[in-house]
PDB file of C-alpha atoms in Angstrom:
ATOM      1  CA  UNK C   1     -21.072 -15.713 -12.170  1.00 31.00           C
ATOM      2  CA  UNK C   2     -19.923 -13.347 -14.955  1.00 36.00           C
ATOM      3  CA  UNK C   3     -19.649 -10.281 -14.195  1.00 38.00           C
ATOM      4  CA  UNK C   4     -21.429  -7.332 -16.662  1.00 41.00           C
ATOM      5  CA  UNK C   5     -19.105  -5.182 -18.972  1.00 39.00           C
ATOM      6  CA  UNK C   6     -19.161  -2.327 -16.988  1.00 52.00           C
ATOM      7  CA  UNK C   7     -17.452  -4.545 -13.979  1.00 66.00           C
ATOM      8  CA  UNK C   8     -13.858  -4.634 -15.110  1.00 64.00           C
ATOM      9  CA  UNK C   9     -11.925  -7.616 -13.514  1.00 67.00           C
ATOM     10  CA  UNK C  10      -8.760  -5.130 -13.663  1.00 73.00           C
ATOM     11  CA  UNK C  11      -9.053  -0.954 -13.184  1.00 75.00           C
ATOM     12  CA  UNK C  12      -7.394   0.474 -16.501  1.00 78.00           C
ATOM     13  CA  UNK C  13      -7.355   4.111 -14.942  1.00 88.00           C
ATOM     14  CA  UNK C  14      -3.554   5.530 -14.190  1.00 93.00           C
ATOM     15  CA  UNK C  15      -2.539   3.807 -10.402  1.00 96.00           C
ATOM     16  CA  UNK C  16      -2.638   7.590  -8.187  1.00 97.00           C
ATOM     17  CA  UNK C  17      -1.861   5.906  -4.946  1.00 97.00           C
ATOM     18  CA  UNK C  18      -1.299   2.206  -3.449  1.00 97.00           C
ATOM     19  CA  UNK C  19      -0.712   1.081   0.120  1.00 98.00           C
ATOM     20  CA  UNK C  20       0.498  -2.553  -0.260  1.00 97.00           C
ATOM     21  CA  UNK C  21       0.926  -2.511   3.896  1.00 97.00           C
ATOM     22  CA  UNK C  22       4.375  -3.880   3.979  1.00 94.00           C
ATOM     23  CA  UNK C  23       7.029  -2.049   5.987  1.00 91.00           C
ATOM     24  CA  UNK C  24       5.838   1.405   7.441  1.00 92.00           C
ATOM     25  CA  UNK C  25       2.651   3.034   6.501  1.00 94.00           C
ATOM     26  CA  UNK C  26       2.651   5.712   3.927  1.00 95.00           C
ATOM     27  CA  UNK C  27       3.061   8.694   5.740  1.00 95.00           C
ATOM     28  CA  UNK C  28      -0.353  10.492   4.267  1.00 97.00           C
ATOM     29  CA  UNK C  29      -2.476   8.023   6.678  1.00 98.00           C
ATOM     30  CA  UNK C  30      -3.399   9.585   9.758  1.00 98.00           C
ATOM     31  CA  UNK C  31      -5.039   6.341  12.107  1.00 98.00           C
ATOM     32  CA  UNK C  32      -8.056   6.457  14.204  1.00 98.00           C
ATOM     33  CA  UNK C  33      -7.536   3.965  16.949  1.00 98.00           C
ATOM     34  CA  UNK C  34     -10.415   3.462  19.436  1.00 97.00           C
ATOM     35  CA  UNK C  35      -9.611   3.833  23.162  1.00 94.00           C
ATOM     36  CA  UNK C  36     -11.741   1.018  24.913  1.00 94.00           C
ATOM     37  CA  UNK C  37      -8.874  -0.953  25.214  1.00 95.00           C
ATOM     38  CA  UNK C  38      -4.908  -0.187  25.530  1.00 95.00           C
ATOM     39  CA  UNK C  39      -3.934  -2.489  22.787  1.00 96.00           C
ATOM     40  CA  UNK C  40      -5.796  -1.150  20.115  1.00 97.00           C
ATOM     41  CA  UNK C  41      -4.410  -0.860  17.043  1.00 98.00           C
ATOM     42  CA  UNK C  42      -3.710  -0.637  13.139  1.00 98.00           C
ATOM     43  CA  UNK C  43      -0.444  -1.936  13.294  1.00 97.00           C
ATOM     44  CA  UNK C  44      -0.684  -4.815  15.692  1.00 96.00           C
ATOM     45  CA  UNK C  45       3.239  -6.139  17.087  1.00 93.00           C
ATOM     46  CA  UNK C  46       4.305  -3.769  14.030  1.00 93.00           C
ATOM     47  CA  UNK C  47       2.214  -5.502  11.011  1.00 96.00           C
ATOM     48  CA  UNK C  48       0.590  -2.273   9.812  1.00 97.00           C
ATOM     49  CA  UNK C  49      -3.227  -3.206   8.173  1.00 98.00           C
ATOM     50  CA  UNK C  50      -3.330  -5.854  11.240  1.00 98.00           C
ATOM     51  CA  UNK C  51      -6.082  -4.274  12.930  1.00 98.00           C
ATOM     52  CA  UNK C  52      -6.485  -5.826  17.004  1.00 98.00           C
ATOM     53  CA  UNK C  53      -9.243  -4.457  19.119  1.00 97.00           C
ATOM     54  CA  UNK C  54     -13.005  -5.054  20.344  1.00 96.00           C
ATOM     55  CA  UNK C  55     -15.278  -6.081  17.533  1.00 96.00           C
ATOM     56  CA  UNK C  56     -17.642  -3.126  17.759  1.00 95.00           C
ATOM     57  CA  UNK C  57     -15.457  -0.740  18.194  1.00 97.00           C
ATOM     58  CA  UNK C  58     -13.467   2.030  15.279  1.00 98.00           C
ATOM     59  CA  UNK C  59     -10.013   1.139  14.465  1.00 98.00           C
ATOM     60  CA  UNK C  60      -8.964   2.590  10.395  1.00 98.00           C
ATOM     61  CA  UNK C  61      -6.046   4.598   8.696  1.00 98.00           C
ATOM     62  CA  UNK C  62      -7.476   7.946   6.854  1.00 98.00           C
ATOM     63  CA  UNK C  63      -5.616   9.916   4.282  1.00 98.00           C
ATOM     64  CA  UNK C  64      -6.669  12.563   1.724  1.00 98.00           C
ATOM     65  CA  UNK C  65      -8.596  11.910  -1.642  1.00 98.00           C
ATOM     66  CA  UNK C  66      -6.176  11.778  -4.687  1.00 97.00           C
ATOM     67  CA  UNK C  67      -7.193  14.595  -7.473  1.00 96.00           C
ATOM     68  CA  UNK C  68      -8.706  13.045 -10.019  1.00 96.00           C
ATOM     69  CA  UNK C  69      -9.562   9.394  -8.357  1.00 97.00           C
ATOM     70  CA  UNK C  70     -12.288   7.314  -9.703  1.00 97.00           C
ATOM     71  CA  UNK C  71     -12.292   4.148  -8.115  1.00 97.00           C
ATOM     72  CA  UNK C  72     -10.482   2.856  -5.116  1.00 98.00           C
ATOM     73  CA  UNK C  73      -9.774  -1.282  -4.158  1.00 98.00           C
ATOM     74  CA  UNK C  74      -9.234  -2.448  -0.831  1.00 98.00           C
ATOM     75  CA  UNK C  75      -8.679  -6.152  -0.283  1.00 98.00           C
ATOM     76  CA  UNK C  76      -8.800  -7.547   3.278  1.00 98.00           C
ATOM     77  CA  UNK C  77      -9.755 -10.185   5.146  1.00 97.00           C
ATOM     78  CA  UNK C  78     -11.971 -10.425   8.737  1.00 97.00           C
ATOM     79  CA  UNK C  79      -9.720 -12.778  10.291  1.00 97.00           C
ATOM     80  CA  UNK C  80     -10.786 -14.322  13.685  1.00 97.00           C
ATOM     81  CA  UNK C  81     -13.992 -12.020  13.912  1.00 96.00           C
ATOM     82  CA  UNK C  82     -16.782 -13.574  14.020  1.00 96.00           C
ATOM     83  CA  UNK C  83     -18.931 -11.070  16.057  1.00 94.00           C
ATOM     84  CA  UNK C  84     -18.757  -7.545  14.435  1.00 96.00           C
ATOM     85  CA  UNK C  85     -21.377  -5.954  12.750  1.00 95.00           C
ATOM     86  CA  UNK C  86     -21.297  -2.483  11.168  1.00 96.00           C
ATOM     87  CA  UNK C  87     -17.933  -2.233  12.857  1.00 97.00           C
ATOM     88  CA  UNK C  88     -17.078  -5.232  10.597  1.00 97.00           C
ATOM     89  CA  UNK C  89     -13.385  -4.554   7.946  1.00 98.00           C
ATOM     90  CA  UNK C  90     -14.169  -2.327   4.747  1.00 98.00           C
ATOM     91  CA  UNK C  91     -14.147   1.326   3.569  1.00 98.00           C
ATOM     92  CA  UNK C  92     -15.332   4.670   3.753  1.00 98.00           C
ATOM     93  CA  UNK C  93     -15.713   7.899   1.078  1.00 98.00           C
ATOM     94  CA  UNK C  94     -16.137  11.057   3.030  1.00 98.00           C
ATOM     95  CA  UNK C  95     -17.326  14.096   0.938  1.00 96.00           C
ATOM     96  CA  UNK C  96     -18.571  17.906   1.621  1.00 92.00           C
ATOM     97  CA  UNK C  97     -22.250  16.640   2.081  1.00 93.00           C
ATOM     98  CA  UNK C  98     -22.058  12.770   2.901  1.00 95.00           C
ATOM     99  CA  UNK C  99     -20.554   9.803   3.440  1.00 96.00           C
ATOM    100  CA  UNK C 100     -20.045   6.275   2.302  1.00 98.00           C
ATOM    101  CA  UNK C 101     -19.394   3.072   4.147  1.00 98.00           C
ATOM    102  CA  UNK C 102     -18.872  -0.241   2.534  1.00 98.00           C
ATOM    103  CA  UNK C 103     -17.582  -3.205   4.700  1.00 98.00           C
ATOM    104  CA  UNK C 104     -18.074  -7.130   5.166  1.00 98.00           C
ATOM    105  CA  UNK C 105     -20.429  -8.095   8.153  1.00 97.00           C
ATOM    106  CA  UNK C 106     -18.301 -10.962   9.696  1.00 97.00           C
ATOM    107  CA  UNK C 107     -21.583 -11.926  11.716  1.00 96.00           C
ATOM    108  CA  UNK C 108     -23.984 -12.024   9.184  1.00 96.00           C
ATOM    109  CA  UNK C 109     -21.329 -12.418   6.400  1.00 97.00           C
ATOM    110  CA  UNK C 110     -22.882 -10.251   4.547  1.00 98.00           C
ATOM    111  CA  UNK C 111     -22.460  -6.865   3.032  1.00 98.00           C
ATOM    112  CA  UNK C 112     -23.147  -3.722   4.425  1.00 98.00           C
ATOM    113  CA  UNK C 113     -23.525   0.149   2.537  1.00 98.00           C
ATOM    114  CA  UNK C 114     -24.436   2.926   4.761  1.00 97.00           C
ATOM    115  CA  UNK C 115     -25.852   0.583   7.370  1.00 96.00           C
ATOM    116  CA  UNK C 116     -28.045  -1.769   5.029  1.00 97.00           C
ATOM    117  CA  UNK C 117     -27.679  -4.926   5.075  1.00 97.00           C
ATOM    118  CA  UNK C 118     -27.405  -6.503   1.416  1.00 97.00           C
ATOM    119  CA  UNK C 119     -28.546  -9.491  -0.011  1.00 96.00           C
ATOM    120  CA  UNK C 120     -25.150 -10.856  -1.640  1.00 97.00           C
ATOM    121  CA  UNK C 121     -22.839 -13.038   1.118  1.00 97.00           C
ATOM    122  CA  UNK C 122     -19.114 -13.848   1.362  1.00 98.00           C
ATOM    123  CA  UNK C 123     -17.013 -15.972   3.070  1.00 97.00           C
ATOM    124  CA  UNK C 124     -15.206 -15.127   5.819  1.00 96.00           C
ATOM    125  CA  UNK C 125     -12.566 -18.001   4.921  1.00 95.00           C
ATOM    126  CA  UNK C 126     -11.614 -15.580   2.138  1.00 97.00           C
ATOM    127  CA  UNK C 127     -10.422 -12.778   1.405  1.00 98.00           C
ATOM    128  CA  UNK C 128     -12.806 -10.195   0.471  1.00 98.00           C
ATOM    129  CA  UNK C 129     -11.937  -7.341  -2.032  1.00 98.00           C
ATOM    130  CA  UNK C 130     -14.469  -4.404  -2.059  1.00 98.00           C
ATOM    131  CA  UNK C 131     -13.789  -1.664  -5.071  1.00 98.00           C
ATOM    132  CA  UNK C 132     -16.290   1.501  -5.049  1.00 98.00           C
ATOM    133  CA  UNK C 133     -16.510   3.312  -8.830  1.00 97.00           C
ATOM    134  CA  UNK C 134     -17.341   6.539  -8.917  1.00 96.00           C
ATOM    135  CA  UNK C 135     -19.187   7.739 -12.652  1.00 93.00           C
ATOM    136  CA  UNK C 136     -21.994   9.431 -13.615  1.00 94.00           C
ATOM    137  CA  UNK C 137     -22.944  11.163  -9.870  1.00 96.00           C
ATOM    138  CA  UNK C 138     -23.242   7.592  -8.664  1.00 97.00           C
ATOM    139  CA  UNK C 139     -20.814   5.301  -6.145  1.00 98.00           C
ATOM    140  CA  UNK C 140     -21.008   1.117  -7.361  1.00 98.00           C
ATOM    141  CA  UNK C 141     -20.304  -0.618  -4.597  1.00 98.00           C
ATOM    142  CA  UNK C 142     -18.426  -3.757  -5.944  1.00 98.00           C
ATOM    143  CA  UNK C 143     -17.224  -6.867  -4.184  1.00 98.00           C
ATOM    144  CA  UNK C 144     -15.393 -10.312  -5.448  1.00 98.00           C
ATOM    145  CA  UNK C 145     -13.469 -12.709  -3.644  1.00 98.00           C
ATOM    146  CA  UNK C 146     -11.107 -14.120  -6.478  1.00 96.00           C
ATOM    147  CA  UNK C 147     -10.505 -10.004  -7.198  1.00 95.00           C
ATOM    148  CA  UNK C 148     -11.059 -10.970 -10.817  1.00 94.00           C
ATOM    149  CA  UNK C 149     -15.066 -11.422 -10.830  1.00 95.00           C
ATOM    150  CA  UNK C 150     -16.740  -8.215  -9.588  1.00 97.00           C
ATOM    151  CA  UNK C 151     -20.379  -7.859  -9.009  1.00 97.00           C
ATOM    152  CA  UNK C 152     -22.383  -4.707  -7.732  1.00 98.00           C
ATOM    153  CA  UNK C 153     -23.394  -5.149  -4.578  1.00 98.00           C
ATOM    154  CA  UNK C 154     -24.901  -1.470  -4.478  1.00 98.00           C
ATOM    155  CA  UNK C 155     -25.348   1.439  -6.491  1.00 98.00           C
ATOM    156  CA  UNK C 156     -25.481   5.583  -4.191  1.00 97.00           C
ATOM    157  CA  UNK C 157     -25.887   8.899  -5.728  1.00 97.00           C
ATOM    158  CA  UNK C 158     -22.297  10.500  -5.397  1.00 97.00           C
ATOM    159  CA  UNK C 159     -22.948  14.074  -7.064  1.00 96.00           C
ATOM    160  CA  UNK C 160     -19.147  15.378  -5.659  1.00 94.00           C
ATOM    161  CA  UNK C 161     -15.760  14.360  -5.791  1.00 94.00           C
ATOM    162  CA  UNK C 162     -14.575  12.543  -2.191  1.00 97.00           C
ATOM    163  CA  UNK C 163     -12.409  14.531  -0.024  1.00 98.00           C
ATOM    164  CA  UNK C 164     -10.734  11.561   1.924  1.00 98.00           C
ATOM    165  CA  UNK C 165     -10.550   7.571   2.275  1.00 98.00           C
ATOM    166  CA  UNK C 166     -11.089   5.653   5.465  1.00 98.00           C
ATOM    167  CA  UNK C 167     -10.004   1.504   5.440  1.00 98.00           C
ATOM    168  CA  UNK C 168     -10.304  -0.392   8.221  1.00 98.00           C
ATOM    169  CA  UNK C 169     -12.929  -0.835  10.981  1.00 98.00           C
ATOM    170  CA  UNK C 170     -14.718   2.404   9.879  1.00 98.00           C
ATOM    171  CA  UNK C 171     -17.647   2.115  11.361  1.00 96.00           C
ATOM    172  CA  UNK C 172     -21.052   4.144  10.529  1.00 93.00           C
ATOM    173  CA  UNK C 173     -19.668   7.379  11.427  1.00 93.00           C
ATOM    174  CA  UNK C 174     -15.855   6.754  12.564  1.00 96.00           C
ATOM    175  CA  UNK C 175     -16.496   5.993  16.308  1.00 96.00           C
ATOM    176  CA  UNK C 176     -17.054   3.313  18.046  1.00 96.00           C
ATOM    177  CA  UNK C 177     -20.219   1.688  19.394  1.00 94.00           C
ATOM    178  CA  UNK C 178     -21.793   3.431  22.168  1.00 90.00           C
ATOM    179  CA  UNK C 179     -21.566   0.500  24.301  1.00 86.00           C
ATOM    180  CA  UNK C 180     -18.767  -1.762  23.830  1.00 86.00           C
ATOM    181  CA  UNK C 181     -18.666  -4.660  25.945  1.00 78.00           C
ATOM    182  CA  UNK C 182     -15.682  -5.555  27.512  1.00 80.00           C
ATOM    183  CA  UNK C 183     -15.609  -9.253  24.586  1.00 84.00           C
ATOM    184  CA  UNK C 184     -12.920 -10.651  23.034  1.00 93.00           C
ATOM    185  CA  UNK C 185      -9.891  -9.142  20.958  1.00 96.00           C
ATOM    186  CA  UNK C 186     -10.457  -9.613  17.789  1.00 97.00           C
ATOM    187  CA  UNK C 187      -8.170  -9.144  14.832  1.00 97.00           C
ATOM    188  CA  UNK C 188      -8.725  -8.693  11.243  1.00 98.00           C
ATOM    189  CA  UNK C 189      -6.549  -7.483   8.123  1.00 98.00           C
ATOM    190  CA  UNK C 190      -6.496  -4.628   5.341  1.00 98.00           C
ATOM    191  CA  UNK C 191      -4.228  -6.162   2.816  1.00 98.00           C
ATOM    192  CA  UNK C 192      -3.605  -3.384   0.262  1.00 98.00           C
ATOM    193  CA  UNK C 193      -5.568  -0.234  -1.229  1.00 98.00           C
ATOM    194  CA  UNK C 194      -5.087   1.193  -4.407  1.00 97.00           C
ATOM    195  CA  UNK C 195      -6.785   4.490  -5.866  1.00 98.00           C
ATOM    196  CA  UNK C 196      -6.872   4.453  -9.622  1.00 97.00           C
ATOM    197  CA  UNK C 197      -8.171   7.271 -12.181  1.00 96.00           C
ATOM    198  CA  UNK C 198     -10.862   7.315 -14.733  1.00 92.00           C
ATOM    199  CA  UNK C 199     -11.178   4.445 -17.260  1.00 87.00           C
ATOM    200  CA  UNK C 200      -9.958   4.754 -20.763  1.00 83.00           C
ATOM    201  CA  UNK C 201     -12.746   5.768 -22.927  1.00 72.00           C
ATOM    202  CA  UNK C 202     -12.206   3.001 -25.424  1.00 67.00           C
ATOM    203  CA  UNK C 203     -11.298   0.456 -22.599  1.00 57.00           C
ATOM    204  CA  UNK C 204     -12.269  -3.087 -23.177  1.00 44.00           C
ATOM    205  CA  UNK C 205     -13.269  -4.686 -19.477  1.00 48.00           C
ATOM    206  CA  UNK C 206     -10.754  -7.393 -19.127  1.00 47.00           C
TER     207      UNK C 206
END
């Protein structure tokens, strides 16, 4: 697959934040942790992005929207889950109006935007990087699993600029299943995040 010139392999916009999960979390995340079972967590045994808990069930780190963000790239990886659906590992956009929820369906392996199921499939022996590009009034949804070969999974009208960032097991609204069964731990990873600026003008993609 190649991807289309208007897929960059690398974001040329100025770095405004990055969370490379190593050592303590930055101290702008505020976490979400869902309470249907006590070891929950972001941060399992201390290894912040290690997210432990029920597959179905909200576990994610939330901070504030950088001014002037364009695109933001979260690489992770669904680890031992095998069962989760839209509770599977990914990312969220809040704004005034709406929302935005992109994530990796460990049981279908699939992706998932705002609860539809896509086409394009990935492998959960991977690591999965999912990068959502905000131009024109629209969110592209972009996924690769080399992070160098992008291709748009979906494409969302976006007419505002987000007001925060969820990553982690966002779920459709931030809240767990309404019936979560008492199953298996699971864990899964968020690897790093970064939030870059607009694109050069004159840019090449790379």
């Amino acid at each position: 697959f190649v991807p289309p010139a208007e897929s960059p392999s690398k974001m040329g916009g100025k770095v405004l934040f990055e969370e490379p999960f190593v050592g303590q979390l930055d101290a702008s995340w505020k976490t979400h942790v869902s309470s249907s079972h006590p070891r929950s967590s972001f941060s399992n045994e201390g290894k912040p992005g290690e997210i432990y808990t029920f597959p179905n069930t909200a576990v994610y780190a939330e901070r504030a929207w950088p001014a002037g963000g364009a695109t933001v790239e979260v690489k992770l990886d669904t680890g031992d889950d095998t069962q989760s659906n839209s509770w599977g590992p990914g990312l969220a956009l809040l704004a005034s109006d709406r929302g935005i929820t992109f994530i990796a369906r460990p049981n279908y392996q699939r992706y998932e935007v705002n609860g539809a199921v896509q086409n394009a499939a990935f492998d959960r022996a991977k690591p999965v990087y999912l990068r959502i590009r905000i131009e024109n009034k629209r969110a592209r949804c972009e996924a690769s699993q080399d992070g160098k070969q992008f291709k748009l999974i979906a494409t969302v009208d976006w007419p505002n600029a987000p007001t925060a960032l969820r990553v982690g097991k966002v779920g459709p609204n931030g809240v767990d299943y309404p019936d979560v069964k008492n199953e298996q731990l699971i864990r899964c990873h968020v690897l790093h995040v970064g939030v870059y600026g607009a694109e050069p003008v004159d840019r090449a993609p790379v």
